[in-house]
Coordinates of C-alpha atoms and ligand atoms in Angstrom, one line a residue:
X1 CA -27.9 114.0 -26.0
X2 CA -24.7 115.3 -27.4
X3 CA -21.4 113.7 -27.2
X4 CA -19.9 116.5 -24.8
X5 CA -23.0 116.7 -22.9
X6 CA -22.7 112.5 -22.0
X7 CA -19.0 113.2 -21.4
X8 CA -20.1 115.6 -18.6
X9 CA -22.9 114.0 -17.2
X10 CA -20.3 110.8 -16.8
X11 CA -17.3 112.6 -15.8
X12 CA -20.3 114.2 -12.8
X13 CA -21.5 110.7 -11.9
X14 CA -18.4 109.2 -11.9
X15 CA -17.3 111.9 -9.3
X16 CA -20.8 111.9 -7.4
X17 CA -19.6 108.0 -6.9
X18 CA -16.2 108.5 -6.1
X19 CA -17.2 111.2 -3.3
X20 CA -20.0 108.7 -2.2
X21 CA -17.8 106.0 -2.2
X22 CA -15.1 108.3 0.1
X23 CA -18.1 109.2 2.4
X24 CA -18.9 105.0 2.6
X25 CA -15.6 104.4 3.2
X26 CA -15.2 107.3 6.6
X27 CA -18.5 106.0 7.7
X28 CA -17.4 102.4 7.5
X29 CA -14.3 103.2 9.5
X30 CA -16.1 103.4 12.4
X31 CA -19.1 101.3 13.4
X32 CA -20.1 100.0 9.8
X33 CA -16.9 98.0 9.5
X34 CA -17.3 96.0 12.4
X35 CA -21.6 96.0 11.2
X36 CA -20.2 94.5 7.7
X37 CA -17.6 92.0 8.9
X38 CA -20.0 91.0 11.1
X39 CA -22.8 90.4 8.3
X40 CA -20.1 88.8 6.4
X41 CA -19.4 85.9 9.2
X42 CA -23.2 85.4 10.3
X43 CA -23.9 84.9 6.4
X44 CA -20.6 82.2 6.5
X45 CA -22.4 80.9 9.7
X46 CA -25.6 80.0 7.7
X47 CA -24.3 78.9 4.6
X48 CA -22.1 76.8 6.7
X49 CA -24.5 75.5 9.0
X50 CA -24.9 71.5 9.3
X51 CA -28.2 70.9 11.6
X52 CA -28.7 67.5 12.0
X53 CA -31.6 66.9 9.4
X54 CA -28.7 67.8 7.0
X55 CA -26.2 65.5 8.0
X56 CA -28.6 63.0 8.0
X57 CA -29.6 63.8 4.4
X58 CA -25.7 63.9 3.4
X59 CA -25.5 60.8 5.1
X60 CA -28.6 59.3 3.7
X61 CA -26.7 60.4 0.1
X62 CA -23.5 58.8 0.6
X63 CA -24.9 55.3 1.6
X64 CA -27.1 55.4 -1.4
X65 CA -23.5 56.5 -3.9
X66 CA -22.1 53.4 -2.7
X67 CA -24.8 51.5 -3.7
X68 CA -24.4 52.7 -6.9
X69 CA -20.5 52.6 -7.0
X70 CA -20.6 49.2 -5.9
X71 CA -23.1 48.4 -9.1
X72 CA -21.6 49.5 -11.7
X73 CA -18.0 51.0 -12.9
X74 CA -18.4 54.7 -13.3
X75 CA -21.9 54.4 -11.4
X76 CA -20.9 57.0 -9.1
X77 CA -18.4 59.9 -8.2
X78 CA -17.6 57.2 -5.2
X79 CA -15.2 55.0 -6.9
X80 CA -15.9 51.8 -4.8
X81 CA -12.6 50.2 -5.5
X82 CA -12.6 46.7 -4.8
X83 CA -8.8 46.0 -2.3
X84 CA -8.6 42.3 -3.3
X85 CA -7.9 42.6 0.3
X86 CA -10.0 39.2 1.4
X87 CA -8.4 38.5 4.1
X88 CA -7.5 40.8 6.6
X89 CA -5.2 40.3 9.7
X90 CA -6.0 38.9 13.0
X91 CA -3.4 38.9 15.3
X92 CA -2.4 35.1 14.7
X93 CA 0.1 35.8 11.5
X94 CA 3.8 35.1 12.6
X95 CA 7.1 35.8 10.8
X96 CA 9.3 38.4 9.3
X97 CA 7.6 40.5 6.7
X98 CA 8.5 43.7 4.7
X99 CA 6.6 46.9 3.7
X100 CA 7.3 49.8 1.5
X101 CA 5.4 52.8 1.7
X102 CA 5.5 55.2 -1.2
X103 CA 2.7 58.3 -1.5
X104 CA 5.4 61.7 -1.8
X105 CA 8.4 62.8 -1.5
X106 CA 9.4 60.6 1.2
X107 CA 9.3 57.0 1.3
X108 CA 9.4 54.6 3.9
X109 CA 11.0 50.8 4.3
X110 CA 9.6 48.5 7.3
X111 CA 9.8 45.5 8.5
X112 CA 8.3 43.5 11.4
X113 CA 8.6 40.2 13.2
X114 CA 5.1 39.2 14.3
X115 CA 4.7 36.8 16.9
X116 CA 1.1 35.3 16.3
X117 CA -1.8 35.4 18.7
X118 CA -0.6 36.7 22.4
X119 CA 3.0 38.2 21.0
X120 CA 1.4 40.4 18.4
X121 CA 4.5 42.7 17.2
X122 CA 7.6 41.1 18.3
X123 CA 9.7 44.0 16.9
X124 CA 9.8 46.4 14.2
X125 CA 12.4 49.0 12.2
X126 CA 12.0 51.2 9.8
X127 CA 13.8 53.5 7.9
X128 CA 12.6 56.8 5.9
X129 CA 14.2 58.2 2.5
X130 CA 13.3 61.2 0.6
X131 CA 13.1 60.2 -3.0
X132 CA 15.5 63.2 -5.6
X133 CA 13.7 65.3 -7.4
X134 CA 15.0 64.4 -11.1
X135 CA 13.5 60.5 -10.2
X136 CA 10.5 62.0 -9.6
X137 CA 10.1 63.0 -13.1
X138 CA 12.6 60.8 -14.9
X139 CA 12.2 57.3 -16.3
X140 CA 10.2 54.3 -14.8
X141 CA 13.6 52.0 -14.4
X142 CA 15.3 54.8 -12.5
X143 CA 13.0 55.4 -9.9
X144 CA 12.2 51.8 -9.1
X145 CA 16.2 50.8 -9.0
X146 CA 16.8 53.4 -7.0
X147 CA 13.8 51.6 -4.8
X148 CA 14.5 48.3 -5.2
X149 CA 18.2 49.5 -4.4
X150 CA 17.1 51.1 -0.5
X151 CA 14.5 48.1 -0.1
X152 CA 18.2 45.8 -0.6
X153 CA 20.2 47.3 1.6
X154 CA 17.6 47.9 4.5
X155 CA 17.1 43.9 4.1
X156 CA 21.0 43.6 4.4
X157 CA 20.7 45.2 7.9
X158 CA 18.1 42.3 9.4
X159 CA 19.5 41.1 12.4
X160 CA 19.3 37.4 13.7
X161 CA 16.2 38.6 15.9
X162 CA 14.2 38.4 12.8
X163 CA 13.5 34.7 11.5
X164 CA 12.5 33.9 8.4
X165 CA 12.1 30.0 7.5
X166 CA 14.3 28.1 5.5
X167 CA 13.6 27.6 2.1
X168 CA 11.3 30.4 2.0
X169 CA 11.0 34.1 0.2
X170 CA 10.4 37.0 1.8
X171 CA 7.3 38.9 1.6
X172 CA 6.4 42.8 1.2
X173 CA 3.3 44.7 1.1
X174 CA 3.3 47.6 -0.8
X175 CA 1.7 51.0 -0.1
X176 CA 1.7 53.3 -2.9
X177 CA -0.8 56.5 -3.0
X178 CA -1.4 56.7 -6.5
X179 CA -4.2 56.6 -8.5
X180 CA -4.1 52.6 -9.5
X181 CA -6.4 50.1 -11.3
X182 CA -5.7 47.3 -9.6
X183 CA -5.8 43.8 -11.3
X184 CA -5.3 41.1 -8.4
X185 CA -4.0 41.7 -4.2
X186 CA -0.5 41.7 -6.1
X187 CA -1.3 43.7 -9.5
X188 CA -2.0 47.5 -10.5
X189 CA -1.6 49.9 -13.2
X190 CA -0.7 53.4 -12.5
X191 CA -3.9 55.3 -13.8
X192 CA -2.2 58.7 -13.1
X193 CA 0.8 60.3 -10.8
X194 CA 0.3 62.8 -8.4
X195 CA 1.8 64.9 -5.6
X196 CA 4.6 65.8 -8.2
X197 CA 5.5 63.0 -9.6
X198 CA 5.3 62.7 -13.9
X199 CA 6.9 59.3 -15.2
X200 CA 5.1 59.6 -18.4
X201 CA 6.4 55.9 -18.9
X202 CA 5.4 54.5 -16.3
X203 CA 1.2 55.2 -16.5
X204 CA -0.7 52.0 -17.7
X205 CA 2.2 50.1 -16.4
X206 CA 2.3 47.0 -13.5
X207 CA 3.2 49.0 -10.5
X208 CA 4.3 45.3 -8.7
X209 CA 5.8 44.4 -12.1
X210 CA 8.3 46.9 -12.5
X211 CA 9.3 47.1 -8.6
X212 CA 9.2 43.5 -8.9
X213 CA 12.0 43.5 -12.0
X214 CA 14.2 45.9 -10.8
X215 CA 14.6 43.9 -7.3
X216 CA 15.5 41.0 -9.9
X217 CA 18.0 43.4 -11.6
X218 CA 19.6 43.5 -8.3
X219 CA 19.8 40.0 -7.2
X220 CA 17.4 40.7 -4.3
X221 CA 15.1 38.0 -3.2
X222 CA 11.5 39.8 -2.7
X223 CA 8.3 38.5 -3.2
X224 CA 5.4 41.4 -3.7
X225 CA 2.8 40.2 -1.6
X226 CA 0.1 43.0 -1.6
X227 CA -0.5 46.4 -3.4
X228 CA -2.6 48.2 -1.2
X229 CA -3.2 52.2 -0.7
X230 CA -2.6 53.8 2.9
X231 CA -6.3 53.6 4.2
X232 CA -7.1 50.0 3.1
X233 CA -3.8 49.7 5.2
X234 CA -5.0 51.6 8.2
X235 CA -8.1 49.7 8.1
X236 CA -5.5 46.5 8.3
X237 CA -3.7 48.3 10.9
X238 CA -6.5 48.7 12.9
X239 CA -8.2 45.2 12.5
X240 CA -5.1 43.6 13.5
X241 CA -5.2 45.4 16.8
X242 CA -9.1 45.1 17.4
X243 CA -11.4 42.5 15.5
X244 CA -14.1 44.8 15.4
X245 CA -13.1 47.0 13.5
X246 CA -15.0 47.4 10.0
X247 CA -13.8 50.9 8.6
X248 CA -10.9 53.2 8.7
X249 CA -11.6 57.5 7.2
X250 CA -8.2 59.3 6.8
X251 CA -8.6 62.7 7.5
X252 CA -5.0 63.8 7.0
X253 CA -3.9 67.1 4.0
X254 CA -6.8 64.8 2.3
X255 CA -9.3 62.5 3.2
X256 CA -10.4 58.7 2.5
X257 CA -12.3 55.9 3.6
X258 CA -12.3 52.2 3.1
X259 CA -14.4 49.4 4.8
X260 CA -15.2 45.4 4.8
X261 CA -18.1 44.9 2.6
X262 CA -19.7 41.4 2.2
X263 CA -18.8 40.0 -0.7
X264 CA -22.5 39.1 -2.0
X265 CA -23.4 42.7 -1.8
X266 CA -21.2 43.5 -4.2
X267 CA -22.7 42.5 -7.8
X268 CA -19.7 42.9 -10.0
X269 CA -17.8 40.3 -7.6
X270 CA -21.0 37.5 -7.4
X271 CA -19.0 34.3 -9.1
X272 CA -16.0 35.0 -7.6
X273 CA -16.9 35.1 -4.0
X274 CA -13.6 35.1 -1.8
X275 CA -13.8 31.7 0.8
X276 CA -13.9 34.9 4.0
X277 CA -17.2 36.2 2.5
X278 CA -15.6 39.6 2.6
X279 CA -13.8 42.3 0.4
X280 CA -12.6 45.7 1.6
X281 CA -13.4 48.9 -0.8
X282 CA -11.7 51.7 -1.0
X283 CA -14.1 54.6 -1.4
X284 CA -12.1 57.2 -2.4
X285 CA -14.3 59.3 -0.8
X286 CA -12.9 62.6 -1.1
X287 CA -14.5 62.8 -4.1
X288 CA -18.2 62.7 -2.8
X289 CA -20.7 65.4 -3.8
X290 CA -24.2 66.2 -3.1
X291 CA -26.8 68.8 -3.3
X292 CA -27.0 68.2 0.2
X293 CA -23.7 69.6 0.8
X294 CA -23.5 73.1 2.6
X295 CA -21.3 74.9 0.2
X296 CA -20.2 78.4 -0.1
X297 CA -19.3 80.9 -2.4
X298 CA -15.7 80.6 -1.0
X299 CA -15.6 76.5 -2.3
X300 CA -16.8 77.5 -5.4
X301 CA -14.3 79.9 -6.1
X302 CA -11.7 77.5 -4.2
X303 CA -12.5 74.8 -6.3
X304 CA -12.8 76.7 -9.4
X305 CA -9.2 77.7 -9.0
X306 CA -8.3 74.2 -7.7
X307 CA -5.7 72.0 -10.2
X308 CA -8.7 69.9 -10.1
X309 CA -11.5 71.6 -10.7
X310 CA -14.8 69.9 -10.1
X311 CA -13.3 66.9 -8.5
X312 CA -12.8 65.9 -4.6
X313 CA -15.8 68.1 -3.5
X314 CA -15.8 66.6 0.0
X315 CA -12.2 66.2 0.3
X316 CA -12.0 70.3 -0.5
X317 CA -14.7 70.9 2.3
X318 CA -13.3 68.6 5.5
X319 CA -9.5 68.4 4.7
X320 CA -6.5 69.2 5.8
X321 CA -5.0 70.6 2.4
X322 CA -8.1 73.3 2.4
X323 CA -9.9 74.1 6.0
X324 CA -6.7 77.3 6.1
X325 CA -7.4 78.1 2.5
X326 CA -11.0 78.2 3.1
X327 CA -10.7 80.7 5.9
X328 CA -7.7 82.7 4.3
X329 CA -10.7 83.5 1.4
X330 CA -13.3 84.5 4.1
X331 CA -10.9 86.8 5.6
X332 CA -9.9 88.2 2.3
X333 CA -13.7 88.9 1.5
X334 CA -13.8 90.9 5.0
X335 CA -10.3 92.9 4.0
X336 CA -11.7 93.9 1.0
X337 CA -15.6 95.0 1.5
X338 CA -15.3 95.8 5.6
X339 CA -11.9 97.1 5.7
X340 CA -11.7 94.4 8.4
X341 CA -8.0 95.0 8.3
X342 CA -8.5 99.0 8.7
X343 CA -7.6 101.0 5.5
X344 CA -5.0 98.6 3.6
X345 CA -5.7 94.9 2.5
X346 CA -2.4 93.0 4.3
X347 CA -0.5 91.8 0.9
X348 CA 0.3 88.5 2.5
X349 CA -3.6 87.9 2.7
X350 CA -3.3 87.2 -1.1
X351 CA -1.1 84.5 -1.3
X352 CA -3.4 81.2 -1.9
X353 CA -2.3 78.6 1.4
X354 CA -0.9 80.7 3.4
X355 CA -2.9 79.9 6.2
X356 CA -2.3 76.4 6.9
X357 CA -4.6 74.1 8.8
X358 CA -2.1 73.8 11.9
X359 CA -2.3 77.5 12.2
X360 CA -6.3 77.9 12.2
X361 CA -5.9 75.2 14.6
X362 CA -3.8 76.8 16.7
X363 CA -5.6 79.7 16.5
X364 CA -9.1 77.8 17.6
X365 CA -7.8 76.0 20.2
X366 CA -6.4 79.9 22.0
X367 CA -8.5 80.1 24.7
X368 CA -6.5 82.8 26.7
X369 CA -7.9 86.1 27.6
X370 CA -6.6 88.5 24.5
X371 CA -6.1 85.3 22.3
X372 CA -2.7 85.9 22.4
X373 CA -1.8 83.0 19.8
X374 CA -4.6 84.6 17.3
X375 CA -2.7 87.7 17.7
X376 CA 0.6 86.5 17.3
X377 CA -0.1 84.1 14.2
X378 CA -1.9 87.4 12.7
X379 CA 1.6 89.1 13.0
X380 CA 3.6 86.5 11.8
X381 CA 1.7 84.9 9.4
X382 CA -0.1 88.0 7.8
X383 CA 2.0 90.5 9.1
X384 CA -0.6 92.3 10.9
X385 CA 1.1 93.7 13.6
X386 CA -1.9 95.1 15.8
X387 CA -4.8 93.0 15.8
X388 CA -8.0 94.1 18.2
X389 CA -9.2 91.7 20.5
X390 CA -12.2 92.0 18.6
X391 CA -10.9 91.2 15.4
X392 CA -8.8 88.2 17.2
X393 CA -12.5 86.7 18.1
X394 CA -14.0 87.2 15.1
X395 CA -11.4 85.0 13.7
X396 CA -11.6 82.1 16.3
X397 CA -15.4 82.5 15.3
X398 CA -14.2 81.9 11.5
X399 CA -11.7 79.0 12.3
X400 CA -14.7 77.4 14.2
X401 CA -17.4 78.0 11.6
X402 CA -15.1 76.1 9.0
X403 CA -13.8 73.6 11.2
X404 CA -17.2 72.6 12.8
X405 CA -18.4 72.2 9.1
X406 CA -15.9 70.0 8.2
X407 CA -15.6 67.5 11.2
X408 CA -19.8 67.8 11.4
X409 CA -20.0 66.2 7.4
X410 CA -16.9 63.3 8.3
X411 CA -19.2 62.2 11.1
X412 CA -22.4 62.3 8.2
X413 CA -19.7 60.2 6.2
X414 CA -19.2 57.7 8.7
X415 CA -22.8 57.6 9.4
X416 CA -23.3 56.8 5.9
X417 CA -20.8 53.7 5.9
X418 CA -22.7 52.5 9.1
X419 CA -25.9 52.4 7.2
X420 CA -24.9 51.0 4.1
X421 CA -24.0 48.2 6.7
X422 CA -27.3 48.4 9.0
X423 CA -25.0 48.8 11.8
X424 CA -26.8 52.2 12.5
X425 CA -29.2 50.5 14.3
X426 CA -29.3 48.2 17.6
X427 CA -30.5 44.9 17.0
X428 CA -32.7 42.9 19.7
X429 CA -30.2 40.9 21.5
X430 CA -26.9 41.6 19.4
X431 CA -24.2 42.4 21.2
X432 CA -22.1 44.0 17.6
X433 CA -19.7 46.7 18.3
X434 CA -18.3 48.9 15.7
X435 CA -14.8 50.3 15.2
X436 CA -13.9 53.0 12.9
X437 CA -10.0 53.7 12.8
X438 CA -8.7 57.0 12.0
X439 CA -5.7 58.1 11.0
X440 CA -4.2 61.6 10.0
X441 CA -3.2 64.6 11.3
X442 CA -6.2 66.4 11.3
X443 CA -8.1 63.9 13.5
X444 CA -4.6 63.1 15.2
X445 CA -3.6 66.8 16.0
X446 CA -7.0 69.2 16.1
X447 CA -8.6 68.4 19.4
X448 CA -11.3 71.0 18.8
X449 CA -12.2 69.1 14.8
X450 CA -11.8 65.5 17.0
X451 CA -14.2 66.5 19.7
X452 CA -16.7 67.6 17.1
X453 CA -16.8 65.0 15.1
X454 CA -16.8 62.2 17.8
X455 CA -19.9 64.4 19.4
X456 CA -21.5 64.5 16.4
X457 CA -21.2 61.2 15.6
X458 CA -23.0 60.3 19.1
X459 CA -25.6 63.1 18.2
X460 CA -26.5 61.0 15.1
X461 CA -26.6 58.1 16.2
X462 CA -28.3 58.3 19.4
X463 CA -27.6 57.2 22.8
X464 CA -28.3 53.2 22.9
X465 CA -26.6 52.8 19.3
X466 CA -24.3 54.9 20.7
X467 CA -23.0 53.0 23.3
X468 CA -21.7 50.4 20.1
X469 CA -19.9 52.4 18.1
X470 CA -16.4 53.5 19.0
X471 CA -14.0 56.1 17.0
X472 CA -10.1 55.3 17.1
X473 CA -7.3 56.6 16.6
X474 CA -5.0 54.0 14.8
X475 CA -2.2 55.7 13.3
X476 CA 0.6 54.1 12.0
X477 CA -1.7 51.3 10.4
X478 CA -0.8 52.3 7.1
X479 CA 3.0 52.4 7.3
X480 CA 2.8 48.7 9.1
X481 CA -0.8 48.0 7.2
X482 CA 0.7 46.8 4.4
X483 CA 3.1 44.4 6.1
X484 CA 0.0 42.6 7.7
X485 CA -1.9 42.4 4.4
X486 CA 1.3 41.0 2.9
X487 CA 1.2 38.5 5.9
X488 CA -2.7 37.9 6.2
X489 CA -1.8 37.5 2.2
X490 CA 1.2 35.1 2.6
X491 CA 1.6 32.8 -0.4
X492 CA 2.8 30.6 2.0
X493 CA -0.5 30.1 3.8
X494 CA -2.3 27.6 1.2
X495 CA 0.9 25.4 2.0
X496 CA 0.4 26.1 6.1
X497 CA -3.7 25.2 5.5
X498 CA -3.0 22.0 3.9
Ligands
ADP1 P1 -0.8 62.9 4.9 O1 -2.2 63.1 4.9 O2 -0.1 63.9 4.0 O3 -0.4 61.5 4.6 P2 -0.7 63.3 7.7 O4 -1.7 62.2 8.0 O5 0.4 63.4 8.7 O6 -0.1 63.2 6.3 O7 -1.5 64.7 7.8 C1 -0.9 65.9 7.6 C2 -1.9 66.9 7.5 O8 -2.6 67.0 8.7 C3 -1.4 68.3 7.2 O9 -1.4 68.6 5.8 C4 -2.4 69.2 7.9 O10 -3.4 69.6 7.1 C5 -2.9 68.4 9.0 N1 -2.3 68.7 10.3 C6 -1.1 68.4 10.7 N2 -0.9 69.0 12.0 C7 -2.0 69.6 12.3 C8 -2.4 70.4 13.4 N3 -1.7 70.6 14.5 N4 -3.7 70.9 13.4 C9 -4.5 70.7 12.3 N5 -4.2 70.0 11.3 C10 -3.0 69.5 11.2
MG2 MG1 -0.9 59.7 5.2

């Protein structure tokens, strides 16, 4: 064929598919649209789904990855960090004690006077500080005078009301949400910063060390009890309220887990068996994955174009941080190939996180007759001014799909804890009851991901095991957590015992 004649024949098809294309498009305007976007949310509905063979498979998966975490460094994409926490609270510890809480761009000092066995919490106070940007990226001595410096003056500020004995220091527990290796209860070094924060100086260093020297800098008087992160804190939080409670899941803008292992089932600690029998392990289970995982084309590409690509598969699936993201992409699938929108593609569709989890939320839990908060969070959000009622439902339908998914696989993840405890099953004349605490605003603040994941939990486990297993909510634990570790911890109890 000659060069002119392929020209043609090109220019011809290309203009054959342009009018075909403009044909597709009229057609589509009127019933195909609705046809496509429809085909597009039953095929999210499949990919999505989670019967209850595959939760118990995902479950099955987990309990056997903490096996292997708990084997070997490495052994796993579950971490299976051991706490050092040995000893956790039970409602008897008295006395003043501190805690700091650092995991953003706010930070929090606490302290509480706990009054032993029947008093519990005598009487807290806290205060909350947002931490400057240029310490957030400055030198390691800067950002822990600075500290050191608030942790002073909020001591100077304890009233008589809160007693500590003579002759003695005082003790705080301290929460910090960073990636740490941690040594001993009262040792860690900072593996890597996130959420914002780049110290270059300050990685591979003793995060209790440094706090510990610039309080000395200052002349305050502060003994470093505990380093703990916020859901080995929860699970503190909520032991000290409830002795049986053996695991605490954060499902917050990310998600965690921690529980009480025994000690003997954890070969890396046999020799150096703590006198309680137990340890608590952080998980870090956000960054679970398994073939057994229902994901979609929309995670992929999510966590493709994730700053962590590859990593906190889970997390990216039942989260906080993504569940908006994930159904800002579905919607921008339907803009694009069923004109779901009508003719134009709403530009604000394309900005990544615009949909935030409190909106789909919102959104879900609309149960008036023309969805009126759909409609209106369409308008302000996406600046789509007119939404259809049927469009309004076919995005409840969405929120629900990737909502039930999520809260559907934390109940598998729980399931897989209880397991790799054999508390999954009813024993012949055991009376054992099993707390899990949660804390976080997803669990705290999205009824409709709550109520799914406590029914789905009971669908798992059955009706007489049931009956022992209770879900609840204990937030705050890890903002006061840390301050019961610290006093569960006290370097004072040897001297108490003896
Ligand atoms: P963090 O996890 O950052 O420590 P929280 O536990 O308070 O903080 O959780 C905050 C996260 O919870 C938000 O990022 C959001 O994803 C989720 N969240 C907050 N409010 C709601 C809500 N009303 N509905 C659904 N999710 C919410
Ligand atoms: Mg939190």
């Amino acid at each position: 064929m000659g060069k002119v004649v392929a020209a043609a024949a090109v220019v011809c098809t290309a203009a054959v598919c342009a009018a075909a294309v403009l044909v597709m498009r009229h057609r589509m305007k009127s019933s195909g649209r609705w046809a496509k976007a429809e085909a597009i949310l039953r095929e999210l509905e499949e990919k999505c789904g989670t019967p209850t063979g595959k939760l118990r498979q995902v479950a099955d998966a987990m309990a056997v990855e903490m096996h292997a975490g708990l084997a070997s460094e490495g052994g796993s994409k579950l971490k299976m960090l051991i706490s050092y926490v040995d000893n956790l609270p039970t409602g008897d510890e008295e006395g003043v004690f501190y805690a700091l809480d650092l995991g953003g761009t706010n930070f929090r000092v606490l302290r509480v006077q706990l009054g032993g066995k029947e008093k519990h919490v005598v009487k807290r106070e806290s205060e909350e500080l947002s931490i400057p940007r240029h310490l957030m990226v400055g030198s390691p001595n800067d950002l822990f005078d600075f500290i050191a410096a608030a942790v002073a003056k909020f001591v100077a500020t304890e009233g008589a009301d809160f007693v500590l004995p003579p002759g003695r220091q005082r003790e705080l527990g301290f929460t910090f949400s960073f990636p740490v290796k941690q040594i001993s209860l009262a040792s860690g070094t900072l593996i890597k910063w996130t959420k914002g924060f780049l110290i270059e100086d300050a990685i591979g260093q003793d995060i209790v060390e440094e706090l510990t020297k610039a309080m000395e800098r200052i002349g305050l008087d502060m003994h470093v009890t505990a380093l703990v992160n916020d859901t080995v804190g929860t699970l503190a939080g909520g032991r000290y309220n409830n002795a049986d409670v053996i695991a605490a899941v954060i499902l917050g803008t990310g998600t965690n887990a921690a529980y009480v292992e025994r000690a003997n089932a954890i070969p890396k600690w046999q020799g150096l068996l703590p006198k309680s029998g137990e340890m608590v392990i952080n998980m870090e289970w956000g960054n679970f994955r398994s073939s057994h995982l229902p994901l979609t084309e929309y995670d992929q590409i999510l966590d493709a174009e994730s700053l962590n690509p590859g990593e906190q598969i889970f997390e990216k699936i039942i989260s906080g941080m993504y569940l908006g993201e994930i159904v800002r992409r579905v919607l921008c699938r339907m803009a694009e190939e069923a004109s779901f929108f009508g003719d134009d593609i709403p530009p604000k569709l394309g900005d990544p996180f615009i949909l935030r989890t409190p909106d789909i939320a919102a959104m879900h839990h609309d149960t008036s007759a023309d969805l009126k908060m759909v409609g209106s969070k369409l308008n302000d959000i996406l600046e789509v001014p007119n939404s259809s009622l049927k469009m309004r439902k076919m995005i409840v339908e969405i929120c629900d799909i990737v909502a039930t998914r999520g809260a559907r696989l934390s109940a598998a993840g729980i399931l897989g804890i209880l397991k790799k405890l054999g508390r999954d099953t009813v024993k012949e004349g055991e009376k054992q009851r099993s707390v899990i605490a949660l804390d976080g605003g997803l669990f705290e603040h999205y009824p409709e991901f709550r109520n799914c994941l406590i029914n789905t939990l009971k669908e798992l486990l059955g009706e007489e095991v049931s009956e022992s297993v209770v879900v609840e909510l204990s937030n705050d634990g890890s903002g006061i957590g840390a301050a019961l570790i610290a006093a569960s911890h006290s370097q004072y109890l040897e001297v108490e015992e003896s």
